[in-house]
PDB file of C-alpha atoms in Angstrom:
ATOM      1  CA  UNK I   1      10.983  27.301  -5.837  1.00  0.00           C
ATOM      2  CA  UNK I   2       8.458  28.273  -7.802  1.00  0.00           C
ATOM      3  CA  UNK I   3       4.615  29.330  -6.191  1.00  0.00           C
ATOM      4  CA  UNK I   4       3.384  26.413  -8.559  1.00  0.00           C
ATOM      5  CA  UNK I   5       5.637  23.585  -7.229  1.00  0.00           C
ATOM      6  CA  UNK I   6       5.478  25.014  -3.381  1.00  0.00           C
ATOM      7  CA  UNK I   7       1.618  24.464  -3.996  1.00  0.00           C
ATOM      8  CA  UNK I   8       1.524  21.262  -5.485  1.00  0.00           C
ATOM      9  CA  UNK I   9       3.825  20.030  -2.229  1.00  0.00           C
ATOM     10  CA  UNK I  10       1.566  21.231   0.002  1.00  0.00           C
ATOM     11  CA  UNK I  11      -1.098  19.198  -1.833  1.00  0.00           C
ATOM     12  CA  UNK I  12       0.490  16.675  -1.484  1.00  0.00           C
ATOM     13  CA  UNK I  13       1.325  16.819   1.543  1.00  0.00           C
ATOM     14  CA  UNK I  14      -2.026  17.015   2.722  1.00  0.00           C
ATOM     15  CA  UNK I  15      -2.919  13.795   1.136  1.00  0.00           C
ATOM     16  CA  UNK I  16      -0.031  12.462   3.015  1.00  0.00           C
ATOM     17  CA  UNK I  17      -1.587  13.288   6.134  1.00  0.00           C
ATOM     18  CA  UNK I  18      -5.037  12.494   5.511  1.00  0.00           C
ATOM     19  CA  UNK I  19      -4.321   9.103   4.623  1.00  0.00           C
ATOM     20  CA  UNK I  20      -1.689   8.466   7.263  1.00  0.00           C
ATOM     21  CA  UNK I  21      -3.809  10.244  10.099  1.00  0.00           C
ATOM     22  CA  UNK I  22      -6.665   7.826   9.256  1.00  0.00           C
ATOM     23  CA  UNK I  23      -3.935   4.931   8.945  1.00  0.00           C
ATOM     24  CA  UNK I  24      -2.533   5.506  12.534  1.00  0.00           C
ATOM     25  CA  UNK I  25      -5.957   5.860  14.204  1.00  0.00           C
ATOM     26  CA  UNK I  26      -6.607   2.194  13.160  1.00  0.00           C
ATOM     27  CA  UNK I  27      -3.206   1.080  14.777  1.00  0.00           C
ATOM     28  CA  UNK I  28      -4.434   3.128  17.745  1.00  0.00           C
ATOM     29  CA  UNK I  29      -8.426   1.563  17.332  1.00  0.00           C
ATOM     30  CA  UNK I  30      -6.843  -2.408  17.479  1.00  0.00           C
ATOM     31  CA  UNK I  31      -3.864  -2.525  18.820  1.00  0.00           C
ATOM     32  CA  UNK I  32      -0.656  -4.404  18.475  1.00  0.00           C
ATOM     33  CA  UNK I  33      -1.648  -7.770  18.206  1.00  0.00           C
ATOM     34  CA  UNK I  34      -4.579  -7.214  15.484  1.00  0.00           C
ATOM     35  CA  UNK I  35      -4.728  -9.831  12.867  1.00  0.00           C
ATOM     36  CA  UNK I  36      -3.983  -8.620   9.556  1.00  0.00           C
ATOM     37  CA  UNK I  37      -4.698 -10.395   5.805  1.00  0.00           C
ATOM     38  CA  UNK I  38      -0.667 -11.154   5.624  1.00  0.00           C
ATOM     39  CA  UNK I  39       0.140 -14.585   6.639  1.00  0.00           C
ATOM     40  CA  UNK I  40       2.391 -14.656   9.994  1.00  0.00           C
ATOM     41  CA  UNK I  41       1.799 -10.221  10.324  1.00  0.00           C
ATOM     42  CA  UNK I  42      -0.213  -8.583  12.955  1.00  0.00           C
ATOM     43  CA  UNK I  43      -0.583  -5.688  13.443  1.00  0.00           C
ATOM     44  CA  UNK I  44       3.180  -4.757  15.392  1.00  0.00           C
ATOM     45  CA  UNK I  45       4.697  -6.576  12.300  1.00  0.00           C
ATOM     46  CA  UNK I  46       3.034  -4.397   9.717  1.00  0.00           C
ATOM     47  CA  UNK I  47       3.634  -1.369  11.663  1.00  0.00           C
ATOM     48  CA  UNK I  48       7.490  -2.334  11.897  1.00  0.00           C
ATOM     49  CA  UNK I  49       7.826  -3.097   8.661  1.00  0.00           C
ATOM     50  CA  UNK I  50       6.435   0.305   7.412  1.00  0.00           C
ATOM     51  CA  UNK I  51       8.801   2.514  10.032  1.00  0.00           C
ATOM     52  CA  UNK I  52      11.961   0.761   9.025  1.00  0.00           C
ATOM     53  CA  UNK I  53      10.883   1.339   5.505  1.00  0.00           C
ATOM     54  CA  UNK I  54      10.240   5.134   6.151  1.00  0.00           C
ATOM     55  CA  UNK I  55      12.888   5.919   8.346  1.00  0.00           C
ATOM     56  CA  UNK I  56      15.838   3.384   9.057  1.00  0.00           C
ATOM     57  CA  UNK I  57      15.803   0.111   6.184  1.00  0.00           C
ATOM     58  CA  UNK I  58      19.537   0.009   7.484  1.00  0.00           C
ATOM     59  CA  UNK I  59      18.137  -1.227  10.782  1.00  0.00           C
ATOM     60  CA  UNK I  60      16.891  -4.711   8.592  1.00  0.00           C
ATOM     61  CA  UNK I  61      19.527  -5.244   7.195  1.00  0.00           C
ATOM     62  CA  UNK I  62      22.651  -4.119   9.708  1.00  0.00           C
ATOM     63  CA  UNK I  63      21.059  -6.066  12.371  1.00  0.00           C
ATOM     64  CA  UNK I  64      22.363  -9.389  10.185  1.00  0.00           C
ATOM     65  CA  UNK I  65      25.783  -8.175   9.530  1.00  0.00           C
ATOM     66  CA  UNK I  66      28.674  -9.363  11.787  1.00  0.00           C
ATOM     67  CA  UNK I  67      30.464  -7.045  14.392  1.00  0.00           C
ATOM     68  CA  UNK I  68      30.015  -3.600  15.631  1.00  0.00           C
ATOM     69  CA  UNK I  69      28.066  -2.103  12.874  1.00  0.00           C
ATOM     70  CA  UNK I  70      25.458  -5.481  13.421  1.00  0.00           C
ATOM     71  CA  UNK I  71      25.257  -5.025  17.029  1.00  0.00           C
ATOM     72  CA  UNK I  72      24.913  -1.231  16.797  1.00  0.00           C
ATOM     73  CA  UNK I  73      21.628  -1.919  14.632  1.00  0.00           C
ATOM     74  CA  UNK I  74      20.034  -4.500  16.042  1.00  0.00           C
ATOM     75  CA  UNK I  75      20.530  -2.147  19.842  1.00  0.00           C
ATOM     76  CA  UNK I  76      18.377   0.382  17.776  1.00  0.00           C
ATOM     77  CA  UNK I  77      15.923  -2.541  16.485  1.00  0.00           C
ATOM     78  CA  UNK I  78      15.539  -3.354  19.632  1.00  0.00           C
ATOM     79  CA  UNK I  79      14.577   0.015  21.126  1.00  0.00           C
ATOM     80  CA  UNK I  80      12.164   0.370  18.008  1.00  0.00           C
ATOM     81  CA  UNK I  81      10.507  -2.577  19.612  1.00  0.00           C
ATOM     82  CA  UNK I  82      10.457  -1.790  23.339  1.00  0.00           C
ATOM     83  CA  UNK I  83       8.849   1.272  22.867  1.00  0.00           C
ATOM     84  CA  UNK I  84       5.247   1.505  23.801  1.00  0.00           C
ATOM     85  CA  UNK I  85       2.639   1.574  21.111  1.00  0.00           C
ATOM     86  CA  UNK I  86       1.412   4.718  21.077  1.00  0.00           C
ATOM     87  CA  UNK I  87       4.844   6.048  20.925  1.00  0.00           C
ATOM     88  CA  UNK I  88       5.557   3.833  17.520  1.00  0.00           C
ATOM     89  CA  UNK I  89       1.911   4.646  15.995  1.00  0.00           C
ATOM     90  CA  UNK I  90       2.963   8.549  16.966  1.00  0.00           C
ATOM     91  CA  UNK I  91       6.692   8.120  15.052  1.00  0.00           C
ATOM     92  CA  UNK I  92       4.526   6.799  11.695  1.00  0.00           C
ATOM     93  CA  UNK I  93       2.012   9.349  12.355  1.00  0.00           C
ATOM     94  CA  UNK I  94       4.441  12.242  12.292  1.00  0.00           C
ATOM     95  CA  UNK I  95       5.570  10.799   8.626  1.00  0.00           C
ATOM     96  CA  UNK I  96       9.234  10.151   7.200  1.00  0.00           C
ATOM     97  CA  UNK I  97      10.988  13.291   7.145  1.00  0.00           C
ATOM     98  CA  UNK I  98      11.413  15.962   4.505  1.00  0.00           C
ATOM     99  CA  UNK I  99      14.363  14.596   2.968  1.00  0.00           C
ATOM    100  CA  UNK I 100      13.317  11.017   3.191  1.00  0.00           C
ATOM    101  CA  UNK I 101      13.607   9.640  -0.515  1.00  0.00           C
ATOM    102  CA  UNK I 102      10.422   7.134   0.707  1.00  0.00           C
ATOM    103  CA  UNK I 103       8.279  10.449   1.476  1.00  0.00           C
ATOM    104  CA  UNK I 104       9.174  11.448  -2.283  1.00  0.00           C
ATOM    105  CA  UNK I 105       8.235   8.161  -3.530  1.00  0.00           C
ATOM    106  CA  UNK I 106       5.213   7.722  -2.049  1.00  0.00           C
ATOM    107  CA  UNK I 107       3.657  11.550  -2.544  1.00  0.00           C
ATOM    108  CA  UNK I 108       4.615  10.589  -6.135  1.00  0.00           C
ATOM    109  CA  UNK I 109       3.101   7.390  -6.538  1.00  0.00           C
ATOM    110  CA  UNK I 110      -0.333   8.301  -5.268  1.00  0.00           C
ATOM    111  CA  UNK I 111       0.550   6.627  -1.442  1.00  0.00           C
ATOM    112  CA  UNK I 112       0.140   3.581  -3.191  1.00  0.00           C
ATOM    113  CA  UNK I 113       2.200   1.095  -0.223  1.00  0.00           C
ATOM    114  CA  UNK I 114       0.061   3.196   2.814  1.00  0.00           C
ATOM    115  CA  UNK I 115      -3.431   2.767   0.917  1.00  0.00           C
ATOM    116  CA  UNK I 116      -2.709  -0.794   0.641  1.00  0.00           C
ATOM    117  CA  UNK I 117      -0.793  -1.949   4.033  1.00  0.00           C
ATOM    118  CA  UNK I 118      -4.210   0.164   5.696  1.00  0.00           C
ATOM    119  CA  UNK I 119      -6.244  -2.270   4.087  1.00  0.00           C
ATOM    120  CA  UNK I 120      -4.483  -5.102   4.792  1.00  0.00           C
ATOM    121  CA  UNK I 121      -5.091  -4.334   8.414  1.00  0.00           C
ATOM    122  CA  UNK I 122      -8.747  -2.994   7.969  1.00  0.00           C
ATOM    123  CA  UNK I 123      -9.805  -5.868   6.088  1.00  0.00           C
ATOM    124  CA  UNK I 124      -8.673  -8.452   8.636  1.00  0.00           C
ATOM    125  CA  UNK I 125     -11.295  -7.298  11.221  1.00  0.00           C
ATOM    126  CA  UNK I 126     -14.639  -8.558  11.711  1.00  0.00           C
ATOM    127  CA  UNK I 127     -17.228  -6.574  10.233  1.00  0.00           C
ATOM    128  CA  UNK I 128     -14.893  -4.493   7.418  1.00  0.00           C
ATOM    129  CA  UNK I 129     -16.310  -1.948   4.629  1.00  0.00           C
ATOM    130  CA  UNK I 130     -14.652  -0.805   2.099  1.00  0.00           C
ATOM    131  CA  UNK I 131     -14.087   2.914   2.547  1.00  0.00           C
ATOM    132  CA  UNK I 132     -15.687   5.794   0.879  1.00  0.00           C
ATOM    133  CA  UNK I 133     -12.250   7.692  -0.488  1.00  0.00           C
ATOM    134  CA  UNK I 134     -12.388  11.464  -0.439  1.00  0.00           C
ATOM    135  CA  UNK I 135     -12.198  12.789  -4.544  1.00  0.00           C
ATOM    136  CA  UNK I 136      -8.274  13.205  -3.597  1.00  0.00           C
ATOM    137  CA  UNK I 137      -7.162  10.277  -1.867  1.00  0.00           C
ATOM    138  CA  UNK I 138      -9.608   7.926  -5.220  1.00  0.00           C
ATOM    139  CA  UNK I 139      -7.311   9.892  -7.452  1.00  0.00           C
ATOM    140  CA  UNK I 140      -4.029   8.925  -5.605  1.00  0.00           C
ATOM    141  CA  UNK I 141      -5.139   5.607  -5.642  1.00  0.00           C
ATOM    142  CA  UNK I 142      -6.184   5.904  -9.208  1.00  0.00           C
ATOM    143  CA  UNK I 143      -2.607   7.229 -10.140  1.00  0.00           C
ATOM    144  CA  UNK I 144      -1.074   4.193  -8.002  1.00  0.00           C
ATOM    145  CA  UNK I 145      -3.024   1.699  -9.631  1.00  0.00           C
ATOM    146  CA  UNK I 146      -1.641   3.166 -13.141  1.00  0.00           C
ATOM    147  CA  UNK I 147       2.366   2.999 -11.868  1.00  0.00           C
ATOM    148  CA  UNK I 148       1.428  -0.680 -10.002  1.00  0.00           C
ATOM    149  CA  UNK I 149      -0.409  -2.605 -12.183  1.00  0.00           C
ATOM    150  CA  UNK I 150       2.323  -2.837 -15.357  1.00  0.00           C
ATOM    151  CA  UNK I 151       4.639  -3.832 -12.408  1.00  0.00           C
ATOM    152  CA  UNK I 152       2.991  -5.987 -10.710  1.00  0.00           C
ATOM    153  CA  UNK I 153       0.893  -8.006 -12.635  1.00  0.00           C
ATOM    154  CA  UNK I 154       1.652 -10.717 -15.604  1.00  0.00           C
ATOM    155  CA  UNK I 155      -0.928 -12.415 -17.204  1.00  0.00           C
ATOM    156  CA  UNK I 156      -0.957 -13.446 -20.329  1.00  0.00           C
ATOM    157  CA  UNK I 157      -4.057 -11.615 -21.676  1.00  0.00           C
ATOM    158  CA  UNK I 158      -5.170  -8.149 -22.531  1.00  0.00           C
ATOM    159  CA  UNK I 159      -6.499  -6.646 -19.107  1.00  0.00           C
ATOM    160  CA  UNK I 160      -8.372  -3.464 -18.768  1.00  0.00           C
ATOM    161  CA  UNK I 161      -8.766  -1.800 -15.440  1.00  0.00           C
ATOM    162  CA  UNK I 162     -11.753   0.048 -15.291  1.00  0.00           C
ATOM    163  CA  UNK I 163     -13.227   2.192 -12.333  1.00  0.00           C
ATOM    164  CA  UNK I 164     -15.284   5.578 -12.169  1.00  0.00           C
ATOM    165  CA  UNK I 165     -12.252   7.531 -13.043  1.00  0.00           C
ATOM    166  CA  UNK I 166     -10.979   5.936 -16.281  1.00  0.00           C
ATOM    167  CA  UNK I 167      -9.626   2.876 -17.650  1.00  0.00           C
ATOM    168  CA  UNK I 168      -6.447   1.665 -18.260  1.00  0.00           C
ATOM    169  CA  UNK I 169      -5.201  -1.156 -20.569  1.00  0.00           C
ATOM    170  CA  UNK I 170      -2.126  -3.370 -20.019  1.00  0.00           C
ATOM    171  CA  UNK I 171      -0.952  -5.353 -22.931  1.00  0.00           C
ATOM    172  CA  UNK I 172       0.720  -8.776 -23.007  1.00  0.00           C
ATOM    173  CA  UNK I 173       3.037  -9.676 -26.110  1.00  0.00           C
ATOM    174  CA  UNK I 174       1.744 -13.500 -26.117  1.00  0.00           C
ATOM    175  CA  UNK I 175      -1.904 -12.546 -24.934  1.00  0.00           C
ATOM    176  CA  UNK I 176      -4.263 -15.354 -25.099  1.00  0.00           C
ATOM    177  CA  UNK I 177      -8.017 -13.337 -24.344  1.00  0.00           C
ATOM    178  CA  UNK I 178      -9.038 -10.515 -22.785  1.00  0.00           C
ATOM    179  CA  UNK I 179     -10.569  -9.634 -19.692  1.00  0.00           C
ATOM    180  CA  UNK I 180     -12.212  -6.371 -17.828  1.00  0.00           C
ATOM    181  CA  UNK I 181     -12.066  -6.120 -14.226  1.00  0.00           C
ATOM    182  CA  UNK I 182     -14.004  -3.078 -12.704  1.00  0.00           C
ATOM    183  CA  UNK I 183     -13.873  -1.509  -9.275  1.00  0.00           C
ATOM    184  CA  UNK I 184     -13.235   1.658  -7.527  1.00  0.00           C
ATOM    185  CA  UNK I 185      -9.740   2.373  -7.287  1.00  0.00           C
ATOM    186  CA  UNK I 186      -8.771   1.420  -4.073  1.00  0.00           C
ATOM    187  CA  UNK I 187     -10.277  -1.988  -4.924  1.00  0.00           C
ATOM    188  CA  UNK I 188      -8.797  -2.577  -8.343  1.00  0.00           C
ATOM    189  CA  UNK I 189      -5.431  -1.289  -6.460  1.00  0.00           C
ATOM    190  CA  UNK I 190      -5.492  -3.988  -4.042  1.00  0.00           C
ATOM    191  CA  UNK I 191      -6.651  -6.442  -6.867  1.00  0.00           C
ATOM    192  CA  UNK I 192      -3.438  -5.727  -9.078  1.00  0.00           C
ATOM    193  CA  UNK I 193      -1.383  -6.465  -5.634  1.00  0.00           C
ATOM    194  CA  UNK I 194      -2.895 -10.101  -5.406  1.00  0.00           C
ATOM    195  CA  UNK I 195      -5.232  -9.338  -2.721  1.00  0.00           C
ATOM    196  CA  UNK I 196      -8.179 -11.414  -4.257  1.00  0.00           C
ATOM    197  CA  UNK I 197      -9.734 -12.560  -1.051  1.00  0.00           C
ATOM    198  CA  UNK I 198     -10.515  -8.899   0.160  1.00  0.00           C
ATOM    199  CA  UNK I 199     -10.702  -6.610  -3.242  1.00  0.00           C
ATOM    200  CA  UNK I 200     -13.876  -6.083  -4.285  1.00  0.00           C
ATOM    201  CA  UNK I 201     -14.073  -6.218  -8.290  1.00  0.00           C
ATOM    202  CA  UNK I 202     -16.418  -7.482 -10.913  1.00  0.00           C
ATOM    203  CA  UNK I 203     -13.840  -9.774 -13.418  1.00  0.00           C
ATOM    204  CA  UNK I 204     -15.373 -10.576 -17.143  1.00  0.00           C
ATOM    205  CA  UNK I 205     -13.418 -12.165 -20.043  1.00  0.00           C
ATOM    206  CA  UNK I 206     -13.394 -15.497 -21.865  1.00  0.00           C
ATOM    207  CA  UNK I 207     -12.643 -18.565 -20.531  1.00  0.00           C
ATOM    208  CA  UNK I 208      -9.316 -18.806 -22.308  1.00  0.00           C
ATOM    209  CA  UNK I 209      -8.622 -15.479 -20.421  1.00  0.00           C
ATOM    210  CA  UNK I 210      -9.534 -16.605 -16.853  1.00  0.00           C
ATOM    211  CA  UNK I 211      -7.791 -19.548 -17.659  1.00  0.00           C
ATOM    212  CA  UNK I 212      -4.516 -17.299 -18.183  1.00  0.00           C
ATOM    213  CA  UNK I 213      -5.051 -15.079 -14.826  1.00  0.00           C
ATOM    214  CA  UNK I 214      -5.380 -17.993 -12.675  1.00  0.00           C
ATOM    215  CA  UNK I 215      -2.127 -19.146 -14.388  1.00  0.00           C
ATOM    216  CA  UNK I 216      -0.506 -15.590 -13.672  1.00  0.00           C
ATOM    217  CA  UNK I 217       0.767 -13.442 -11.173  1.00  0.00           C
ATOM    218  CA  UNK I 218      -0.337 -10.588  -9.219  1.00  0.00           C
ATOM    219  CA  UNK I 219       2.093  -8.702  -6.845  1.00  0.00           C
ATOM    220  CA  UNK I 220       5.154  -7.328  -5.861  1.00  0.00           C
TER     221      UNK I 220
END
């Protein structure tokens, strides 16, 4: 491999951590039975949800299907769950492994589903901030707002994203206005997800516009 790609893993790698370090500490800070801003989660739920999607989706799925293959999942679901809580904050911690096609994914997409899931459990405690990114983990959130938002969002209007790093523009074929909505990235990521009632953005555009996002959708 070259000394150019062996570096830019290890980057991102880093990022991996950093972000997921921080993420586990706040499973660790509140517990299993912290709210979280997604209706019917807390924070065991969310925690599930992101193992089996890092390390054994199967597990969701097998434990539905009939005979031994069904009962053989939903044994290991069930020792998932009767493990203690710092031993399933310490399996996320340690990350999905190297040839995990989620670990790809995600190092790809700028960590997009971690920075997002962290906030949805941040931002359900009394007292939240939104957090000062380091330069890297803005970017990555930057970059996942970029692969997100044509995804995710459908509104019929011209919308331009617009934070400290850039802007981007998303087009609509039957676009009725046009509207700027400006945050950092981490905010303006959780925006395009249809987090509205914890993303911090400044929204400006006609009223034919607003008219037209209210009408849309945000989300995946």
């Amino acid at each position: 491999m070259p000394r150019s790609a062996t570096r830019a893993e290890a980057i991102m790698h880093e990022r991996r951590h950093d972000e997921r370090e921080a993420f586990a500490r706040t499973f660790l800070t509140h517990g299993p039975e912290a709210p979280t801003i997604l209706p019917g989660w807390d924070a065991a739920e969310l925690l599930e949800h992101l193992l089996l999607r890092e390390g054994a989706p199967h597990l969701r799925v097998g434990s539905h299907l009939p005979g031994a293959l069904g009962a053989r999942a939903q044994r290991a679901l069930d020792a998932l769950r009767a493990s203690s809580w710092q031993e399933r904050v310490e399996r996320f911690r340690q990350g999905p492994g190297r040839l995990s096609p989620i670990g790809r994914i995600d190092a790809l997409s700028g960590q997009g589903e971690l920075l997002i899931h962290h906030e949805d459990l941040r931002r359900a405690q009394l007292g939240w901030e939104p957090r000062q990114l380091p330069a890297e983990a803005a970017a990555d959130a930057w970059r996942a707002v970029g692969l997100m938002a044509p995804l995710a969002m459908r509104v019929r209007a011209e919308v331009t994203l617009v934070s400290p790093l850039g802007g981007r523009q998303l087009r609509s074929r039957r676009a009725v206005g046009s509207l700027r909505v400006h945050g950092d990235p981490l905010e303006l990521l959780l925006w395009v997800s249809g987090r509205d009632e914890v993303a911090r953005v400044r929204v400006h555009g006609d009223q034919v516009a607003l008219q037209a996002l209210r009408e849309g959708r945000r989300g995946l």
